[in-house]
PDB file of C-alpha atoms in Angstrom:
ATOM      1  CA  UNK A  10     -74.061  -8.236 182.825  1.00 92.00           C
ATOM      2  CA  UNK A  11     -77.689  -9.272 182.336  1.00 95.00           C
ATOM      3  CA  UNK A  12     -78.712  -9.586 178.669  1.00 97.00           C
ATOM      4  CA  UNK A  13     -81.724  -7.352 179.164  1.00 97.00           C
ATOM      5  CA  UNK A  14     -79.495  -4.604 180.538  1.00 97.00           C
ATOM      6  CA  UNK A  15     -77.406  -4.824 177.374  1.00 98.00           C
ATOM      7  CA  UNK A  16     -80.463  -4.857 175.087  1.00 98.00           C
ATOM      8  CA  UNK A  17     -81.671  -1.611 176.705  1.00 98.00           C
ATOM      9  CA  UNK A  18     -78.567   0.026 175.201  1.00 98.00           C
ATOM     10  CA  UNK A  19     -79.094  -1.336 171.670  1.00 98.00           C
ATOM     11  CA  UNK A  20     -80.175   0.692 168.653  1.00 98.00           C
ATOM     12  CA  UNK A  21     -81.676  -2.289 166.774  1.00 98.00           C
ATOM     13  CA  UNK A  22     -80.492  -1.560 163.260  1.00 98.00           C
ATOM     14  CA  UNK A  23     -81.421  -2.303 159.661  1.00 98.00           C
ATOM     15  CA  UNK A  24     -79.785   0.006 157.105  1.00 98.00           C
ATOM     16  CA  UNK A  25     -79.301  -2.354 154.159  1.00 97.00           C
ATOM     17  CA  UNK A  26     -79.884  -0.729 150.776  1.00 97.00           C
ATOM     18  CA  UNK A  27     -82.420  -3.441 149.905  1.00 98.00           C
ATOM     19  CA  UNK A  28     -84.459  -3.178 153.127  1.00 98.00           C
ATOM     20  CA  UNK A  29     -88.200  -3.546 152.523  1.00 98.00           C
ATOM     21  CA  UNK A  30     -91.054  -2.287 154.674  1.00 98.00           C
ATOM     22  CA  UNK A  31     -91.828  -5.855 155.726  1.00 98.00           C
ATOM     23  CA  UNK A  32     -88.267  -6.210 157.041  1.00 98.00           C
ATOM     24  CA  UNK A  33     -88.395  -2.809 158.743  1.00 98.00           C
ATOM     25  CA  UNK A  34     -91.728  -3.736 160.362  1.00 98.00           C
ATOM     26  CA  UNK A  35     -90.194  -6.958 161.653  1.00 98.00           C
ATOM     27  CA  UNK A  36     -87.271  -5.205 163.331  1.00 98.00           C
ATOM     28  CA  UNK A  37     -89.695  -2.666 164.814  1.00 98.00           C
ATOM     29  CA  UNK A  38     -91.677  -5.542 166.328  1.00 98.00           C
ATOM     30  CA  UNK A  39     -88.491  -7.189 167.592  1.00 98.00           C
ATOM     31  CA  UNK A  40     -87.264  -3.928 169.126  1.00 98.00           C
ATOM     32  CA  UNK A  41     -90.504  -3.645 171.089  1.00 98.00           C
ATOM     33  CA  UNK A  42     -90.413  -7.325 172.128  1.00 98.00           C
ATOM     34  CA  UNK A  43     -86.835  -7.148 173.389  1.00 98.00           C
ATOM     35  CA  UNK A  44     -87.099  -3.602 174.784  1.00 98.00           C
ATOM     36  CA  UNK A  45     -84.164  -2.054 172.910  1.00 98.00           C
ATOM     37  CA  UNK A  46     -83.241   1.629 173.136  1.00 98.00           C
ATOM     38  CA  UNK A  47     -84.457   2.430 169.628  1.00 98.00           C
ATOM     39  CA  UNK A  48     -84.871   1.093 166.118  1.00 98.00           C
ATOM     40  CA  UNK A  49     -82.395   2.579 163.593  1.00 98.00           C
ATOM     41  CA  UNK A  50     -83.695   2.591 160.021  1.00 98.00           C
ATOM     42  CA  UNK A  51     -83.308   4.359 156.639  1.00 98.00           C
ATOM     43  CA  UNK A  52     -84.839   7.847 156.351  1.00 98.00           C
ATOM     44  CA  UNK A  53     -87.381   6.742 153.749  1.00 98.00           C
ATOM     45  CA  UNK A  54     -89.117   4.529 156.328  1.00 98.00           C
ATOM     46  CA  UNK A  55     -89.129   6.964 159.259  1.00 98.00           C
ATOM     47  CA  UNK A  56     -92.673   8.277 158.888  1.00 98.00           C
ATOM     48  CA  UNK A  57     -94.161   4.833 158.262  1.00 98.00           C
ATOM     49  CA  UNK A  58     -92.284   3.314 161.206  1.00 98.00           C
ATOM     50  CA  UNK A  59     -93.126   6.206 163.539  1.00 98.00           C
ATOM     51  CA  UNK A  60     -96.826   5.871 162.698  1.00 98.00           C
ATOM     52  CA  UNK A  61     -96.643   2.089 163.149  1.00 98.00           C
ATOM     53  CA  UNK A  62     -94.791   2.237 166.481  1.00 98.00           C
ATOM     54  CA  UNK A  63     -96.507   5.237 168.051  1.00 98.00           C
ATOM     55  CA  UNK A  64     -95.000   5.704 171.508  1.00 97.00           C
ATOM     56  CA  UNK A  65     -93.841   2.081 171.828  1.00 98.00           C
ATOM     57  CA  UNK A  66     -90.296   2.627 170.528  1.00 98.00           C
ATOM     58  CA  UNK A  67     -88.191   5.649 169.458  1.00 98.00           C
ATOM     59  CA  UNK A  68     -87.247   5.799 165.784  1.00 98.00           C
ATOM     60  CA  UNK A  69     -83.626   6.646 164.950  1.00 98.00           C
ATOM     61  CA  UNK A  70     -82.382   7.416 161.446  1.00 98.00           C
ATOM     62  CA  UNK A  71     -79.185   8.333 159.606  1.00 98.00           C
ATOM     63  CA  UNK A  72     -78.133  11.571 157.912  1.00 98.00           C
ATOM     64  CA  UNK A  73     -75.449  12.034 155.232  1.00 98.00           C
ATOM     65  CA  UNK A  74     -75.148   8.267 155.296  1.00 98.00           C
ATOM     66  CA  UNK A  75     -72.823   6.495 154.803  1.00 98.00           C
ATOM     67  CA  UNK A  76     -70.177   8.770 153.215  1.00 98.00           C
ATOM     68  CA  UNK A  77     -70.767  12.084 154.992  1.00 98.00           C
ATOM     69  CA  UNK A  78     -69.902  14.289 152.014  1.00 98.00           C
ATOM     70  CA  UNK A  79     -73.354  15.741 151.355  1.00 98.00           C
ATOM     71  CA  UNK A  80     -73.505  19.508 151.726  1.00 98.00           C
ATOM     72  CA  UNK A  81     -74.454  20.882 155.122  1.00 98.00           C
ATOM     73  CA  UNK A  82     -77.661  22.258 153.641  1.00 98.00           C
ATOM     74  CA  UNK A  83     -78.684  18.821 152.392  1.00 98.00           C
ATOM     75  CA  UNK A  84     -77.881  17.237 155.764  1.00 98.00           C
ATOM     76  CA  UNK A  85     -79.932  19.872 157.576  1.00 98.00           C
ATOM     77  CA  UNK A  86     -82.863  19.340 155.210  1.00 98.00           C
ATOM     78  CA  UNK A  87     -82.602  15.560 155.717  1.00 98.00           C
ATOM     79  CA  UNK A  88     -82.604  16.092 159.473  1.00 98.00           C
ATOM     80  CA  UNK A  89     -85.601  18.431 159.496  1.00 98.00           C
ATOM     81  CA  UNK A  90     -87.496  16.045 157.215  1.00 98.00           C
ATOM     82  CA  UNK A  91     -86.722  13.089 159.498  1.00 98.00           C
ATOM     83  CA  UNK A  92     -87.827  15.033 162.573  1.00 98.00           C
ATOM     84  CA  UNK A  93     -91.060  16.043 160.820  1.00 98.00           C
ATOM     85  CA  UNK A  94     -91.613  12.358 160.036  1.00 98.00           C
ATOM     86  CA  UNK A  95     -91.297  11.347 163.670  1.00 98.00           C
ATOM     87  CA  UNK A  96     -87.598  10.545 164.220  1.00 98.00           C
ATOM     88  CA  UNK A  97     -86.533  10.920 167.856  1.00 98.00           C
ATOM     89  CA  UNK A  98     -82.807  10.317 167.296  1.00 98.00           C
ATOM     90  CA  UNK A  99     -80.457  11.364 164.483  1.00 99.00           C
ATOM     91  CA  UNK A 100     -77.114   9.702 163.600  1.00 98.00           C
ATOM     92  CA  UNK A 101     -75.104  11.974 161.264  1.00 98.00           C
ATOM     93  CA  UNK A 102     -71.853  11.254 159.399  1.00 98.00           C
ATOM     94  CA  UNK A 103     -69.149  13.933 159.514  1.00 98.00           C
ATOM     95  CA  UNK A 104     -67.461  15.241 156.368  1.00 98.00           C
ATOM     96  CA  UNK A 105     -64.277  13.161 156.380  1.00 98.00           C
ATOM     97  CA  UNK A 106     -62.650  15.279 153.676  1.00 98.00           C
ATOM     98  CA  UNK A 107     -62.782  18.248 156.043  1.00 98.00           C
ATOM     99  CA  UNK A 108     -61.262  16.058 158.759  1.00 98.00           C
ATOM    100  CA  UNK A 109     -58.378  15.088 156.477  1.00 98.00           C
ATOM    101  CA  UNK A 110     -57.829  18.786 155.669  1.00 98.00           C
ATOM    102  CA  UNK A 111     -57.849  19.684 159.366  1.00 98.00           C
ATOM    103  CA  UNK A 112     -60.967  21.878 158.900  1.00 98.00           C
ATOM    104  CA  UNK A 113     -62.390  21.048 162.300  1.00 98.00           C
ATOM    105  CA  UNK A 114     -64.069  24.464 162.396  1.00 98.00           C
ATOM    106  CA  UNK A 115     -66.264  23.396 159.473  1.00 98.00           C
ATOM    107  CA  UNK A 116     -66.950  20.002 161.069  1.00 98.00           C
ATOM    108  CA  UNK A 117     -68.087  21.644 164.309  1.00 98.00           C
ATOM    109  CA  UNK A 118     -70.204  24.252 162.516  1.00 98.00           C
ATOM    110  CA  UNK A 119     -71.970  21.521 160.553  1.00 98.00           C
ATOM    111  CA  UNK A 120     -72.678  19.537 163.729  1.00 98.00           C
ATOM    112  CA  UNK A 121     -74.148  22.662 165.307  1.00 98.00           C
ATOM    113  CA  UNK A 122     -76.355  23.380 162.309  1.00 98.00           C
ATOM    114  CA  UNK A 123     -77.630  19.802 162.233  1.00 98.00           C
ATOM    115  CA  UNK A 124     -78.227  19.868 165.986  1.00 98.00           C
ATOM    116  CA  UNK A 125     -80.388  22.958 165.489  1.00 98.00           C
ATOM    117  CA  UNK A 126     -82.357  21.105 162.794  1.00 98.00           C
ATOM    118  CA  UNK A 127     -82.865  18.246 165.279  1.00 98.00           C
ATOM    119  CA  UNK A 128     -85.255  20.519 167.219  1.00 98.00           C
ATOM    120  CA  UNK A 129     -84.427  18.927 170.563  1.00 98.00           C
ATOM    121  CA  UNK A 130     -83.923  15.359 169.348  1.00 98.00           C
ATOM    122  CA  UNK A 131     -80.794  13.368 170.232  1.00 98.00           C
ATOM    123  CA  UNK A 132     -77.846  13.784 167.870  1.00 98.00           C
ATOM    124  CA  UNK A 133     -75.114  11.170 167.460  1.00 99.00           C
ATOM    125  CA  UNK A 134     -71.994  12.095 165.446  1.00 99.00           C
ATOM    126  CA  UNK A 135     -70.499   9.243 163.389  1.00 98.00           C
ATOM    127  CA  UNK A 136     -66.753   9.773 162.898  1.00 98.00           C
ATOM    128  CA  UNK A 137     -65.941   6.530 160.967  1.00 98.00           C
ATOM    129  CA  UNK A 138     -62.919   5.545 163.073  1.00 98.00           C
ATOM    130  CA  UNK A 139     -61.595   2.972 160.572  1.00 98.00           C
ATOM    131  CA  UNK A 140     -60.669   5.805 158.184  1.00 98.00           C
ATOM    132  CA  UNK A 141     -58.947   8.009 160.775  1.00 98.00           C
ATOM    133  CA  UNK A 142     -55.543   8.381 162.376  1.00 98.00           C
ATOM    134  CA  UNK A 143     -55.324   8.403 166.166  1.00 98.00           C
ATOM    135  CA  UNK A 144     -54.679  12.159 166.089  1.00 98.00           C
ATOM    136  CA  UNK A 145     -57.827  12.694 163.973  1.00 98.00           C
ATOM    137  CA  UNK A 146     -59.894  10.593 166.370  1.00 98.00           C
ATOM    138  CA  UNK A 147     -58.701  12.674 169.314  1.00 98.00           C
ATOM    139  CA  UNK A 148     -59.470  15.925 167.485  1.00 98.00           C
ATOM    140  CA  UNK A 149     -62.985  14.728 166.681  1.00 98.00           C
ATOM    141  CA  UNK A 150     -63.485  13.800 170.337  1.00 98.00           C
ATOM    142  CA  UNK A 151     -62.618  17.430 171.119  1.00 98.00           C
ATOM    143  CA  UNK A 152     -64.958  18.776 168.433  1.00 98.00           C
ATOM    144  CA  UNK A 153     -67.907  16.671 169.623  1.00 98.00           C
ATOM    145  CA  UNK A 154     -67.161  17.635 173.240  1.00 98.00           C
ATOM    146  CA  UNK A 155     -67.337  21.316 172.266  1.00 98.00           C
ATOM    147  CA  UNK A 156     -70.525  20.812 170.238  1.00 98.00           C
ATOM    148  CA  UNK A 157     -74.144  20.452 171.351  1.00 98.00           C
ATOM    149  CA  UNK A 158     -74.404  16.836 170.123  1.00 98.00           C
ATOM    150  CA  UNK A 159     -75.122  14.227 172.772  1.00 98.00           C
ATOM    151  CA  UNK A 160     -73.132  11.302 171.330  1.00 98.00           C
ATOM    152  CA  UNK A 161     -69.978  10.415 169.473  1.00 98.00           C
ATOM    153  CA  UNK A 162     -70.310   7.210 167.415  1.00 98.00           C
ATOM    154  CA  UNK A 163     -67.606   4.957 166.005  1.00 98.00           C
ATOM    155  CA  UNK A 164     -68.833   3.773 162.636  1.00 98.00           C
ATOM    156  CA  UNK A 165     -71.448   3.470 159.911  1.00 98.00           C
ATOM    157  CA  UNK A 166     -70.828  -0.256 159.461  1.00 96.00           C
ATOM    158  CA  UNK A 167     -70.532   0.439 155.712  1.00 97.00           C
ATOM    159  CA  UNK A 168     -66.801   1.185 155.478  1.00 97.00           C
ATOM    160  CA  UNK A 169     -63.633  -0.859 155.974  1.00 97.00           C
ATOM    161  CA  UNK A 170     -64.276  -1.672 159.635  1.00 96.00           C
ATOM    162  CA  UNK A 171     -66.580  -1.226 162.594  1.00 97.00           C
ATOM    163  CA  UNK A 172     -66.197  -0.522 166.280  1.00 97.00           C
ATOM    164  CA  UNK A 173     -63.091  -1.735 168.083  1.00 97.00           C
ATOM    165  CA  UNK A 174     -62.438  -1.957 171.807  1.00 98.00           C
ATOM    166  CA  UNK A 175     -59.445   0.368 171.382  1.00 98.00           C
ATOM    167  CA  UNK A 176     -61.519   3.042 169.661  1.00 98.00           C
ATOM    168  CA  UNK A 177     -64.257   3.010 172.289  1.00 98.00           C
ATOM    169  CA  UNK A 178     -61.629   3.239 175.024  1.00 98.00           C
ATOM    170  CA  UNK A 179     -59.998   6.203 173.235  1.00 98.00           C
ATOM    171  CA  UNK A 180     -63.332   7.946 172.660  1.00 98.00           C
ATOM    172  CA  UNK A 181     -64.341   7.562 176.291  1.00 98.00           C
ATOM    173  CA  UNK A 182     -60.966   8.939 177.405  1.00 98.00           C
ATOM    174  CA  UNK A 183     -60.880  11.981 175.122  1.00 98.00           C
ATOM    175  CA  UNK A 184     -64.570  12.935 174.931  1.00 98.00           C
ATOM    176  CA  UNK A 185     -66.116  15.062 177.667  1.00 97.00           C
ATOM    177  CA  UNK A 186     -67.839  13.287 180.550  1.00 97.00           C
ATOM    178  CA  UNK A 187     -71.161  14.886 179.587  1.00 97.00           C
ATOM    179  CA  UNK A 188     -71.065  13.216 176.156  1.00 98.00           C
ATOM    180  CA  UNK A 189     -72.038   9.609 175.428  1.00 98.00           C
ATOM    181  CA  UNK A 190     -70.374   7.001 173.228  1.00 98.00           C
ATOM    182  CA  UNK A 191     -72.006   4.676 170.694  1.00 98.00           C
ATOM    183  CA  UNK A 192     -70.202   1.618 169.328  1.00 98.00           C
ATOM    184  CA  UNK A 193     -71.522   0.345 166.002  1.00 98.00           C
ATOM    185  CA  UNK A 194     -70.484  -2.142 163.349  1.00 94.00           C
ATOM    186  CA  UNK A 195     -69.212  -5.660 163.905  1.00 89.00           C
ATOM    187  CA  UNK A 196     -70.588  -6.365 167.387  1.00 95.00           C
ATOM    188  CA  UNK A 197     -70.709 -10.155 167.186  1.00 94.00           C
ATOM    189  CA  UNK A 198     -72.333 -11.372 170.403  1.00 97.00           C
ATOM    190  CA  UNK A 199     -73.248 -10.526 173.990  1.00 98.00           C
ATOM    191  CA  UNK A 200     -69.663 -11.007 175.219  1.00 97.00           C
ATOM    192  CA  UNK A 201     -68.526  -8.413 172.672  1.00 96.00           C
ATOM    193  CA  UNK A 202     -71.343  -6.082 173.696  1.00 98.00           C
ATOM    194  CA  UNK A 203     -70.561  -6.403 177.402  1.00 98.00           C
ATOM    195  CA  UNK A 204     -66.906  -5.529 176.775  1.00 98.00           C
ATOM    196  CA  UNK A 205     -67.890  -2.415 174.817  1.00 98.00           C
ATOM    197  CA  UNK A 206     -70.144  -1.338 177.693  1.00 98.00           C
ATOM    198  CA  UNK A 207     -67.362  -1.932 180.223  1.00 98.00           C
ATOM    199  CA  UNK A 208     -65.074   0.299 178.149  1.00 98.00           C
ATOM    200  CA  UNK A 209     -67.601   3.121 178.157  1.00 97.00           C
ATOM    201  CA  UNK A 210     -70.139   2.569 175.373  1.00 98.00           C
ATOM    202  CA  UNK A 211     -73.575   3.901 176.299  1.00 98.00           C
ATOM    203  CA  UNK A 212     -75.251   2.662 173.108  1.00 98.00           C
ATOM    204  CA  UNK A 213     -74.626  -0.237 170.747  1.00 98.00           C
ATOM    205  CA  UNK A 214     -75.625  -0.198 167.080  1.00 98.00           C
ATOM    206  CA  UNK A 215     -76.311  -3.790 166.038  1.00 97.00           C
ATOM    207  CA  UNK A 216     -78.920  -6.267 164.847  1.00 96.00           C
ATOM    208  CA  UNK A 217     -77.088  -9.408 165.942  1.00 96.00           C
ATOM    209  CA  UNK A 218     -78.018  -9.367 169.635  1.00 98.00           C
ATOM    210  CA  UNK A 219     -81.749  -9.508 168.933  1.00 98.00           C
ATOM    211  CA  UNK A 220     -81.131 -12.246 166.348  1.00 96.00           C
ATOM    212  CA  UNK A 221     -79.278 -14.237 169.015  1.00 97.00           C
ATOM    213  CA  UNK A 222     -82.226 -13.813 171.385  1.00 97.00           C
ATOM    214  CA  UNK A 223     -84.647 -15.000 168.704  1.00 95.00           C
ATOM    215  CA  UNK A 224     -82.542 -18.070 167.984  1.00 92.00           C
TER     216      UNK A 224
END
């Protein structure tokens, strides 16, 4: 697969706690140069990045990140604030405590409330696969399929592991055909990225591919 075709699927990401505006600006510039799908950044930089980029590149941000245990009201406020600041895509973390309790009704209701707060913007649901059993992964595939979110996403990249080939394969198998899959966390190189795409990933959350291009 051509590298440019892969880069078109990349959410070029910088979510480090210590990220500065100068670093955010640099990844915005790189995202434009290498024609990625979006730039994924902390909520506090959304407005500044959206004003800087204009229509050159969609801004994506994260909600309830990275632990997912904020209240639904807080997540909805975060989402509405990000949308008001210019975010075009929202990546939310599910409440994993509810998952462990089997409260998939609450998980789905929260997704629906956040989707409403997105006001038409894309919503990706991060399920943090490294913390789940196979049965929990399958149930979350069902929940996302039944929801109005557009994407199911593997990982935050801030827990015990990132995307695996097996998880992407499972998510593609058990999530509805009208939903998309995002692999994130630990994508090492273009060979890795191509394999994830072959297995069904529509988006890739990573910063490494652009760094490889720059080198």
